[in-house]
Amino acid sequence: MKYQRLRGVKDVLPDSTPVWEHIITKACGVFGMYDYRLLITPTIEEIGLFTRGIGESSDIVMKEMYDFKDKKGRHIVLRPEGTAGVVRAYIENNMGPKANLFYLGQMFRYERPQAGRYREFFQIGVESFGDATPYKDAEVIRMAAGIIEAIGITGSILNINCLAAEDGYYDKLKAFLETKRPHLCEDCLNKLERVPIRVLDCKNETCKKAVVDAPLITQNLKPDALAHYVKIKELLNSTGTAFVETPTMVRGLDYYTGTVFEFTTDKLGPQQNTILAGGRYDNLVEELGGKKTPATGFALGIERMAEVLTGEGKTVDLNVPDIFIVADKAYLNEGYGLLNKLRAQGIKAAMSFEGNSFKSQFREAESKKSRFVVVIGENEIKAGNFALKNMKSGTQQLVDFDCIVKEVKK
Ligand code: ATP
Ligand code: MG
């Protein structure tokens, strides 16, 4: 019997995981600088958290949730996103009123699999609770930009918009969209009834054309929301954070109440060009049973970031050994001893223990891209030293242990 992975999921192989480690390490470094703390929440939650939290009319809830009944008949979901679970944990563990949190882990959505779109994917996200000021929005957006910079992705575009429309805007929008019915896709016709604003965000070209002249949300904002939005833009400018205002950007989740943002890249297809997205959601904590608490956050998709980096040829060799030990079969003990002494010195060392030919051991060292090789053969043992070969320059010298350590740490 031969098994294969399920459709839409993937194995991330050791060739690719260094890029993943790089992304996670850089993001965690930025979280440390901004004083955000790691929160780990379960992968499974009860379904109500998402139907309530993300919104019944969102694509995620309507068609993308992996849900099942457990052995006691409870209706469970593999989390499709991180925010609802973090909010639940924030309320349940009395973490308020203020908390700056980040999380990382797998999310599950039953989507049509394609490049950059999987049924199980990995997100790193941030949620900040208890601060309603525009400084917090600006800080969170600046932090997102800082992560993208630290990871080494260049040329991404920050799109921003504000979703705090004044009463009456949705009726106005709906009336406009009614006149465009013949040009809208089936999906949009459904959305027109329930969440007209989502029609603005359709990726279908004909729909995009049809909504060009739609009344813009940014020209119909509540007065205090407008002032808040203007201040955020001022703060972004003051920190040199370039952005583009995109009044048609609405995001796929129902909980956003204020400024939303997305970082897009032209390095992936048009259907999956968003690498990081988020926004302010001031009602969700209350909606899920907590005290009314302002909140803002974002999530980034590791797969898409990794695809951008590898597409640009930016490979990361995080776990390349410093030294590979090539030992004669008769001197495996000496090799093993050296291996452990090197590791105790904080040097990344590797060796294979089969006592194969020098040629095959050298081949292994090359395939691992080891920076140095240490050879232990009869000559070296007689001389009481090791032969250290620099694999880049090709130079070789007979040296003692201290000298190896010095050379490698140079
Ligand atoms: P999209 O518009 O691309 O479907 P989304 O609005 O559904 O994205 P969010 O729920 O905001 O995305 O998730 C944030 C990030 O997570 C996205 O910007 C993307 O990088 C990543 N992401 C979302 N869905 C997937 C998926 N199915 N596979 C891989 N990454 C994903
Ligand atoms: Mg989506």
Short mmCIF file of C-alpha atoms and ligand atoms in Angstrom, two decimals:
data_model
loop_
_atom_site.label_atom_id
_atom_site.label_comp_id
_atom_site.label_asym_id
_atom_site.label_seq_id
_atom_site.Cartn_x
_atom_site.Cartn_y
_atom_site.Cartn_z
CA MET A 1 0.00 0.00 0.00
CA LYS A 2 1.38 3.39 -1.00
CA TYR A 3 0.07 6.56 0.59
CA GLN A 4 0.13 10.06 -0.82
CA ARG A 5 -0.47 13.40 0.78
CA LEU A 6 -3.97 14.82 0.45
CA ARG A 7 -4.84 17.33 -2.24
CA GLY A 8 -3.92 20.92 -1.39
CA VAL A 9 -1.42 20.11 1.38
CA LYS A 10 2.34 19.82 1.13
CA ASP A 11 5.52 18.52 2.65
CA VAL A 12 8.02 21.30 3.16
CA LEU A 13 11.31 19.56 2.48
CA PRO A 14 14.67 20.33 4.10
CA ASP A 15 15.71 22.14 0.89
CA SER A 16 13.01 24.72 1.58
CA THR A 17 12.78 24.80 5.35
CA PRO A 18 15.84 27.06 5.80
CA VAL A 19 13.80 29.81 4.11
CA TRP A 20 10.96 29.08 6.53
CA GLU A 21 13.31 29.22 9.51
CA HIS A 22 14.64 32.51 8.17
CA ILE A 23 11.14 34.01 7.90
CA ILE A 24 10.11 32.83 11.38
CA THR A 25 13.38 33.95 12.98
CA LYS A 26 13.26 37.41 11.40
CA ALA A 27 9.61 37.90 12.33
CA CYS A 28 10.26 36.84 15.93
CA GLY A 29 13.18 39.28 16.08
CA VAL A 30 10.88 42.12 15.09
CA PHE A 31 8.21 41.05 17.62
CA GLY A 32 10.86 41.21 20.33
CA MET A 33 11.76 44.76 19.35
CA TYR A 34 8.12 45.84 19.48
CA ASP A 35 7.44 44.07 22.79
CA TYR A 36 4.94 41.53 21.45
CA ARG A 37 4.65 38.16 23.24
CA LEU A 38 4.01 34.71 21.79
CA LEU A 39 0.60 33.14 22.42
CA ILE A 40 -0.09 29.55 21.42
CA THR A 41 -3.71 28.55 20.89
CA PRO A 42 -5.24 25.22 19.80
CA THR A 43 -5.72 24.24 16.18
CA ILE A 44 -9.28 23.08 16.91
CA GLU A 45 -12.06 25.33 18.17
CA GLU A 46 -15.82 25.03 18.32
CA ILE A 47 -17.50 26.11 15.11
CA GLY A 48 -19.47 28.97 16.64
CA LEU A 49 -16.31 30.94 17.26
CA PHE A 50 -15.80 31.32 13.53
CA THR A 51 -19.38 31.62 12.33
CA ARG A 52 -19.79 34.37 14.92
CA GLY A 53 -16.32 35.85 14.59
CA ILE A 54 -15.46 35.83 10.90
CA GLY A 55 -19.05 36.26 9.75
CA GLU A 56 -21.60 33.89 8.26
CA SER A 57 -21.39 35.50 4.85
CA SER A 58 -17.63 35.28 4.38
CA ASP A 59 -16.17 32.77 1.93
CA ILE A 60 -14.28 31.15 4.78
CA VAL A 61 -17.41 30.31 6.74
CA MET A 62 -19.66 29.66 3.74
CA LYS A 63 -17.47 27.20 1.89
CA GLU A 64 -13.94 26.83 3.23
CA MET A 65 -14.14 25.42 6.76
CA TYR A 66 -12.83 21.98 7.65
CA ASP A 67 -15.42 20.94 10.20
CA PHE A 68 -16.35 17.66 11.79
CA LYS A 69 -18.25 16.17 14.71
CA ASP A 70 -16.05 14.68 17.43
CA LYS A 71 -16.87 11.47 19.29
CA LYS A 72 -19.20 13.32 21.67
CA GLY A 73 -20.97 15.03 18.78
CA ARG A 74 -19.39 18.46 19.32
CA HIS A 75 -19.13 20.49 16.11
CA ILE A 76 -15.40 21.26 15.70
CA VAL A 77 -13.43 23.27 13.15
CA LEU A 78 -9.77 23.14 12.16
CA ARG A 79 -9.05 26.85 12.54
CA PRO A 80 -9.22 28.72 9.21
CA GLU A 81 -7.51 31.81 10.65
CA GLY A 82 -5.84 32.92 13.86
CA THR A 83 -7.64 35.99 15.13
CA ALA A 84 -10.85 34.42 16.47
CA GLY A 85 -8.91 31.90 18.58
CA VAL A 86 -6.60 34.58 19.95
CA VAL A 87 -9.59 36.72 20.90
CA ARG A 88 -11.21 33.73 22.62
CA ALA A 89 -7.98 33.06 24.56
CA TYR A 90 -7.64 36.75 25.46
CA ILE A 91 -11.15 36.76 26.93
CA GLU A 92 -11.04 33.32 28.52
CA ASN A 93 -7.68 33.93 30.25
CA ASN A 94 -8.49 37.48 31.37
CA MET A 95 -5.50 38.90 29.53
CA GLY A 96 -7.01 42.37 29.28
CA PRO A 97 -7.29 45.21 29.09
CA LYS A 98 -4.04 45.55 27.15
CA ALA A 99 -2.08 42.79 25.42
CA ASN A 100 0.36 42.72 22.51
CA LEU A 101 0.46 39.21 21.13
CA PHE A 102 1.80 37.19 18.22
CA TYR A 103 1.11 33.63 17.11
CA LEU A 104 2.26 31.19 14.49
CA GLY A 105 0.83 27.98 13.16
CA GLN A 106 -1.18 26.08 10.60
CA MET A 107 -4.52 27.28 9.24
CA PHE A 108 -6.95 25.18 7.19
CA ARG A 109 -9.24 26.28 4.37
CA TYR A 110 -11.00 24.15 1.81
CA GLU A 111 -9.94 26.24 -1.18
CA ARG A 112 -9.15 25.36 -4.77
CA PRO A 113 -5.46 24.45 -4.55
CA GLN A 114 -3.03 26.37 -6.76
CA ALA A 115 0.36 28.03 -6.43
CA GLY A 116 0.36 30.11 -3.24
CA ARG A 117 -3.03 28.73 -2.18
CA TYR A 118 -3.16 25.60 -0.09
CA ARG A 119 -5.69 23.81 2.11
CA GLU A 120 -3.27 23.81 5.00
CA PHE A 121 -0.96 26.79 5.24
CA PHE A 122 1.18 28.50 7.82
CA GLN A 123 0.58 31.98 9.18
CA ILE A 124 2.44 34.29 11.51
CA GLY A 125 0.12 36.88 13.02
CA VAL A 126 -0.16 39.71 15.48
CA GLU A 127 -3.06 40.95 17.61
CA SER A 128 -2.92 44.05 19.80
CA PHE A 129 -5.72 44.63 22.31
CA GLY A 130 -6.75 47.68 24.30
CA ASP A 131 -5.36 50.57 22.29
CA ALA A 132 -7.76 52.57 20.14
CA THR A 133 -5.31 55.26 19.04
CA PRO A 134 -4.10 55.79 15.49
CA TYR A 135 -0.55 55.39 16.86
CA LYS A 136 -1.32 51.73 17.46
CA ASP A 137 -2.59 51.24 13.90
CA ALA A 138 0.53 52.97 12.60
CA GLU A 139 2.77 50.89 14.86
CA VAL A 140 1.20 47.62 13.73
CA ILE A 141 1.51 48.58 10.05
CA ARG A 142 5.11 49.77 10.61
CA MET A 143 5.87 46.44 12.33
CA ALA A 144 4.45 44.55 9.33
CA ALA A 145 6.62 46.59 6.98
CA GLY A 146 9.61 45.96 9.27
CA ILE A 147 9.07 42.19 9.08
CA ILE A 148 8.90 42.26 5.29
CA GLU A 149 12.10 44.32 5.19
CA ALA A 150 13.87 42.05 7.69
CA ILE A 151 12.89 38.99 5.66
CA GLY A 152 14.41 40.64 2.60
CA ILE A 153 11.38 41.00 0.35
CA THR A 154 11.65 44.12 -1.76
CA GLY A 155 9.17 45.92 -3.99
CA SER A 156 6.00 44.99 -2.13
CA ILE A 157 3.22 47.58 -2.04
CA LEU A 158 1.30 48.59 1.07
CA ASN A 159 -2.38 49.22 0.27
CA ILE A 160 -4.57 50.87 2.90
CA ASN A 161 -8.25 51.66 3.24
CA CYS A 162 -10.74 52.53 5.98
CA LEU A 163 -13.96 50.54 6.40
CA ALA A 164 -15.77 52.78 8.93
CA ALA A 165 -18.49 53.95 6.55
CA GLU A 166 -21.18 56.31 7.73
CA ASP A 167 -24.78 55.08 7.85
CA GLY A 168 -26.37 55.15 4.46
CA TYR A 169 -23.23 54.27 2.51
CA TYR A 170 -24.20 50.64 2.06
CA ASP A 171 -27.63 51.56 0.68
CA LYS A 172 -25.97 53.97 -1.70
CA LEU A 173 -23.51 51.30 -2.80
CA LYS A 174 -26.22 48.68 -3.19
CA ALA A 175 -28.31 51.00 -5.35
CA PHE A 176 -25.30 51.58 -7.59
CA LEU A 177 -24.49 47.87 -7.85
CA GLU A 178 -28.11 47.05 -8.76
CA THR A 179 -27.56 49.03 -11.98
CA LYS A 180 -24.54 46.84 -12.78
CA ARG A 181 -26.21 43.45 -12.31
CA PRO A 182 -25.70 42.25 -15.91
CA HIS A 183 -21.92 42.76 -15.58
CA LEU A 184 -21.42 41.00 -12.25
CA CYS A 185 -20.31 37.40 -11.73
CA GLU A 186 -22.56 34.94 -9.90
CA ASP A 187 -20.48 35.22 -6.76
CA CYS A 188 -20.90 39.00 -6.74
CA LEU A 189 -24.66 38.75 -7.33
CA ASN A 190 -24.87 36.70 -4.14
CA LYS A 191 -22.69 39.15 -2.28
CA LEU A 192 -24.73 42.08 -3.53
CA GLU A 193 -27.61 40.93 -1.34
CA ARG A 194 -25.66 40.11 1.81
CA VAL A 195 -22.42 42.15 1.84
CA PRO A 196 -22.40 44.58 -1.09
CA ILE A 197 -19.01 45.95 -0.10
CA ARG A 198 -17.38 42.61 -1.00
CA VAL A 199 -18.35 43.14 -4.63
CA LEU A 200 -15.75 45.93 -4.74
CA ASP A 201 -13.02 43.42 -3.97
CA CYS A 202 -13.86 40.81 -6.64
CA LYS A 203 -10.79 39.66 -8.56
CA ASN A 204 -12.83 39.04 -11.76
CA GLU A 205 -11.86 41.55 -14.50
CA THR A 206 -15.44 42.24 -15.70
CA CYS A 207 -16.61 42.90 -12.15
CA LYS A 208 -13.61 45.16 -11.56
CA LYS A 209 -14.61 47.24 -14.59
CA ALA A 210 -18.23 47.37 -13.52
CA VAL A 211 -17.43 48.91 -10.13
CA VAL A 212 -14.98 51.57 -11.33
CA ASP A 213 -17.48 54.37 -10.68
CA ALA A 214 -18.96 52.96 -7.47
CA PRO A 215 -19.33 55.41 -4.57
CA LEU A 216 -16.08 55.19 -2.62
CA ILE A 217 -16.03 54.30 1.05
CA THR A 218 -13.26 56.78 1.79
CA GLN A 219 -15.56 59.58 0.66
CA ASN A 220 -18.26 58.31 2.99
CA LEU A 221 -16.47 57.80 6.29
CA LYS A 222 -17.81 58.62 9.74
CA PRO A 223 -16.24 61.95 10.79
CA ASP A 224 -14.20 60.56 13.71
CA ALA A 225 -13.07 57.62 11.59
CA LEU A 226 -11.93 60.01 8.93
CA ALA A 227 -9.81 61.97 11.44
CA HIS A 228 -8.34 58.70 12.75
CA TYR A 229 -7.53 57.56 9.21
CA VAL A 230 -5.90 60.89 8.32
CA LYS A 231 -3.72 60.64 11.45
CA ILE A 232 -2.60 57.11 10.56
CA LYS A 233 -1.54 58.30 7.12
CA GLU A 234 0.38 61.17 8.71
CA LEU A 235 2.17 58.73 11.06
CA LEU A 236 3.00 56.36 8.22
CA ASN A 237 4.52 59.25 6.30
CA SER A 238 6.48 60.36 9.36
CA THR A 239 8.18 56.95 9.57
CA GLY A 240 8.87 56.72 5.85
CA THR A 241 6.33 53.94 5.33
CA ALA A 242 5.16 54.28 1.72
CA PHE A 243 1.52 53.35 1.04
CA VAL A 244 -1.14 53.46 -1.65
CA GLU A 245 -4.75 54.25 -0.83
CA THR A 246 -6.97 51.56 -2.32
CA PRO A 247 -10.61 52.44 -1.56
CA THR A 248 -11.88 49.19 -3.12
CA MET A 249 -9.90 46.95 -0.77
CA VAL A 250 -12.29 45.37 1.76
CA ARG A 251 -10.70 42.09 2.98
CA GLY A 252 -12.40 38.73 3.25
CA LEU A 253 -13.37 38.71 6.92
CA ASP A 254 -16.35 40.46 8.44
CA TYR A 255 -14.78 41.70 11.65
CA TYR A 256 -12.86 44.73 10.42
CA THR A 257 -14.22 48.08 11.60
CA GLY A 258 -11.56 50.64 10.70
CA THR A 259 -8.31 50.89 8.81
CA VAL A 260 -7.37 47.77 6.85
CA PHE A 261 -4.16 47.08 4.97
CA GLU A 262 -2.52 44.57 2.66
CA PHE A 263 0.99 44.14 1.35
CA THR A 264 0.97 42.87 -2.22
CA THR A 265 3.71 41.72 -4.56
CA ASP A 266 3.84 41.31 -8.33
CA LYS A 267 6.03 38.23 -7.96
CA LEU A 268 3.13 35.79 -7.48
CA GLY A 269 0.01 35.36 -9.62
CA PRO A 270 -2.78 37.99 -9.49
CA GLN A 271 -5.00 35.57 -7.54
CA GLN A 272 -2.55 35.22 -4.68
CA ASN A 273 -0.52 38.42 -4.62
CA THR A 274 -1.24 39.32 -0.99
CA ILE A 275 1.58 38.33 1.35
CA LEU A 276 0.38 40.05 4.55
CA ALA A 277 -2.96 41.53 5.55
CA GLY A 278 -4.76 42.96 8.54
CA GLY A 279 -6.66 45.80 10.10
CA ARG A 280 -8.60 47.20 13.04
CA TYR A 281 -11.49 45.23 14.54
CA ASP A 282 -12.96 47.10 17.50
CA ASN A 283 -16.15 45.01 17.97
CA LEU A 284 -14.92 41.43 17.87
CA VAL A 285 -13.93 41.05 21.53
CA GLU A 286 -17.39 42.16 22.62
CA GLU A 287 -19.02 40.11 19.87
CA LEU A 288 -17.31 37.00 21.26
CA GLY A 289 -18.38 37.67 24.83
CA GLY A 290 -15.69 39.95 26.25
CA LYS A 291 -15.71 43.58 27.34
CA LYS A 292 -15.72 46.10 24.52
CA THR A 293 -12.02 46.29 23.57
CA PRO A 294 -10.36 48.01 20.63
CA ALA A 295 -8.04 45.76 18.67
CA THR A 296 -5.91 45.60 15.57
CA GLY A 297 -3.67 42.99 13.96
CA PHE A 298 -2.43 41.22 10.84
CA ALA A 299 -1.37 37.85 9.48
CA LEU A 300 1.23 36.89 6.93
CA GLY A 301 1.41 33.69 4.91
CA ILE A 302 4.77 31.94 5.13
CA GLU A 303 4.29 29.95 1.89
CA ARG A 304 3.85 33.04 -0.23
CA MET A 305 6.77 34.84 1.41
CA ALA A 306 8.96 31.77 0.87
CA GLU A 307 7.84 31.57 -2.76
CA VAL A 308 8.80 35.22 -3.33
CA LEU A 309 12.23 34.70 -1.77
CA THR A 310 13.05 31.49 -3.61
CA GLY A 311 11.65 32.92 -6.86
CA GLU A 312 14.21 35.71 -6.53
CA GLY A 313 16.94 33.17 -5.95
CA LYS A 314 17.38 34.33 -2.36
CA THR A 315 18.17 30.99 -0.81
CA VAL A 316 19.10 30.83 2.82
CA ASP A 317 21.73 28.37 4.01
CA LEU A 318 20.91 28.45 7.70
CA ASN A 319 21.90 24.94 8.57
CA VAL A 320 25.00 24.42 6.51
CA PRO A 321 27.68 22.69 8.62
CA ASP A 322 30.82 24.65 9.47
CA ILE A 323 32.84 21.47 9.40
CA PHE A 324 32.34 18.01 7.94
CA ILE A 325 34.66 15.39 9.37
CA VAL A 326 36.10 12.89 6.92
CA ALA A 327 37.59 10.00 8.86
CA ASP A 328 39.34 6.79 7.89
CA LYS A 329 37.45 3.68 8.99
CA ALA A 330 40.25 2.97 11.51
CA TYR A 331 39.80 6.38 13.18
CA LEU A 332 36.06 6.62 13.68
CA ASN A 333 36.60 6.98 17.44
CA GLU A 334 38.89 9.96 16.92
CA GLY A 335 36.39 11.44 14.46
CA TYR A 336 33.51 10.98 16.86
CA GLY A 337 35.54 12.56 19.67
CA LEU A 338 36.41 15.58 17.51
CA LEU A 339 32.77 15.92 16.38
CA ASN A 340 31.60 16.31 19.96
CA LYS A 341 34.44 18.64 20.95
CA LEU A 342 33.60 20.92 18.02
CA ARG A 343 29.88 20.97 18.85
CA ALA A 344 30.74 21.79 22.46
CA GLN A 345 32.53 24.86 21.07
CA GLY A 346 29.35 25.97 19.27
CA ILE A 347 30.60 24.85 15.87
CA LYS A 348 28.10 23.21 13.53
CA ALA A 349 29.74 19.89 12.77
CA ALA A 350 28.65 16.79 10.85
CA MET A 351 30.12 13.40 10.01
CA SER A 352 28.99 10.07 8.65
CA PHE A 353 29.87 7.01 10.66
CA GLU A 354 30.01 4.26 8.04
CA GLY A 355 33.73 4.62 7.32
CA ASN A 356 33.13 4.97 3.56
CA SER A 357 35.87 5.96 1.12
CA PHE A 358 37.34 9.46 1.48
CA LYS A 359 35.93 10.23 -1.96
CA SER A 360 32.38 9.43 -0.95
CA GLN A 361 32.75 11.31 2.36
CA PHE A 362 34.03 14.37 0.48
CA ARG A 363 31.03 14.11 -1.83
CA GLU A 364 28.75 14.17 1.19
CA ALA A 365 30.55 17.23 2.57
CA GLU A 366 30.05 19.00 -0.76
CA SER A 367 26.38 18.10 -0.99
CA LYS A 368 25.89 19.55 2.49
CA LYS A 369 27.76 22.70 1.39
CA SER A 370 30.03 22.39 4.42
CA ARG A 371 32.42 25.34 4.75
CA PHE A 372 35.36 23.21 5.92
CA VAL A 373 36.40 19.58 5.91
CA VAL A 374 38.64 18.04 8.54
CA VAL A 375 40.44 14.90 7.43
CA ILE A 376 41.53 12.24 9.92
CA GLY A 377 43.70 9.60 8.30
CA GLU A 378 46.84 7.75 9.13
CA ASN A 379 49.14 10.67 8.23
CA GLU A 380 47.22 13.07 10.40
CA ILE A 381 47.17 10.71 13.35
CA LYS A 382 50.92 10.19 13.02
CA ALA A 383 51.49 13.94 12.89
CA GLY A 384 49.17 14.41 15.88
CA ASN A 385 47.19 17.02 13.92
CA PHE A 386 44.19 17.38 11.63
CA ALA A 387 44.09 18.36 7.97
CA LEU A 388 41.71 21.32 7.63
CA LYS A 389 40.46 22.09 4.12
CA ASN A 390 38.68 25.32 3.27
CA MET A 391 36.09 24.13 0.75
CA LYS A 392 35.67 27.55 -0.85
CA SER A 393 39.32 28.43 -1.46
CA GLY A 394 40.51 24.83 -1.69
CA THR A 395 43.48 25.50 0.61
CA GLN A 396 44.50 22.84 3.10
CA GLN A 397 46.68 23.01 6.22
CA LEU A 398 47.77 20.74 9.06
CA VAL A 399 46.45 22.26 12.29
CA ASP A 400 45.65 21.45 15.90
CA PHE A 401 42.21 21.62 17.54
CA ASP A 402 42.50 25.21 18.81
CA CYS A 403 43.51 26.35 15.39
CA ILE A 404 40.44 24.69 13.80
CA VAL A 405 38.17 26.52 16.22
CA LYS A 406 39.89 29.83 15.54
CA GLU A 407 39.80 29.38 11.76
CA VAL A 408 36.12 28.40 11.65
CA LYS A 409 34.99 31.19 13.93
CA LYS A 410 36.94 33.81 11.93
P1 ATP B 1 -6.57 35.89 -0.33
O1 ATP B 1 -7.25 37.12 -0.75
O2 ATP B 1 -5.26 35.69 -1.03
O3 ATP B 1 -7.44 34.68 -0.35
P2 ATP B 1 -7.19 36.26 2.42
O4 ATP B 1 -7.80 37.59 2.42
O5 ATP B 1 -8.08 35.08 2.43
O6 ATP B 1 -6.16 36.12 1.18
P3 ATP B 1 -6.16 36.37 5.10
O7 ATP B 1 -7.23 35.52 5.63
O8 ATP B 1 -6.14 37.79 5.44
O9 ATP B 1 -6.07 36.18 3.51
O10 ATP B 1 -4.75 35.72 5.44
C1 ATP B 1 -3.55 36.47 5.49
C2 ATP B 1 -2.49 35.85 4.62
O11 ATP B 1 -2.46 34.45 4.71
C3 ATP B 1 -2.68 36.10 3.14
O12 ATP B 1 -2.21 37.35 2.80
C4 ATP B 1 -1.85 35.01 2.53
O13 ATP B 1 -0.48 35.36 2.52
C5 ATP B 1 -2.06 33.87 3.47
N1 ATP B 1 -3.08 32.96 2.97
C6 ATP B 1 -4.43 33.06 3.02
N2 ATP B 1 -5.04 31.99 2.49
C7 ATP B 1 -4.04 31.16 2.08
C8 ATP B 1 -3.99 29.86 1.45
N3 ATP B 1 -5.11 29.20 1.16
N4 ATP B 1 -2.78 29.32 1.18
C9 ATP B 1 -1.64 29.96 1.50
N5 ATP B 1 -1.60 31.18 2.09
C10 ATP B 1 -2.77 31.77 2.38
MG MG B 2 -8.90 33.90 0.89
#
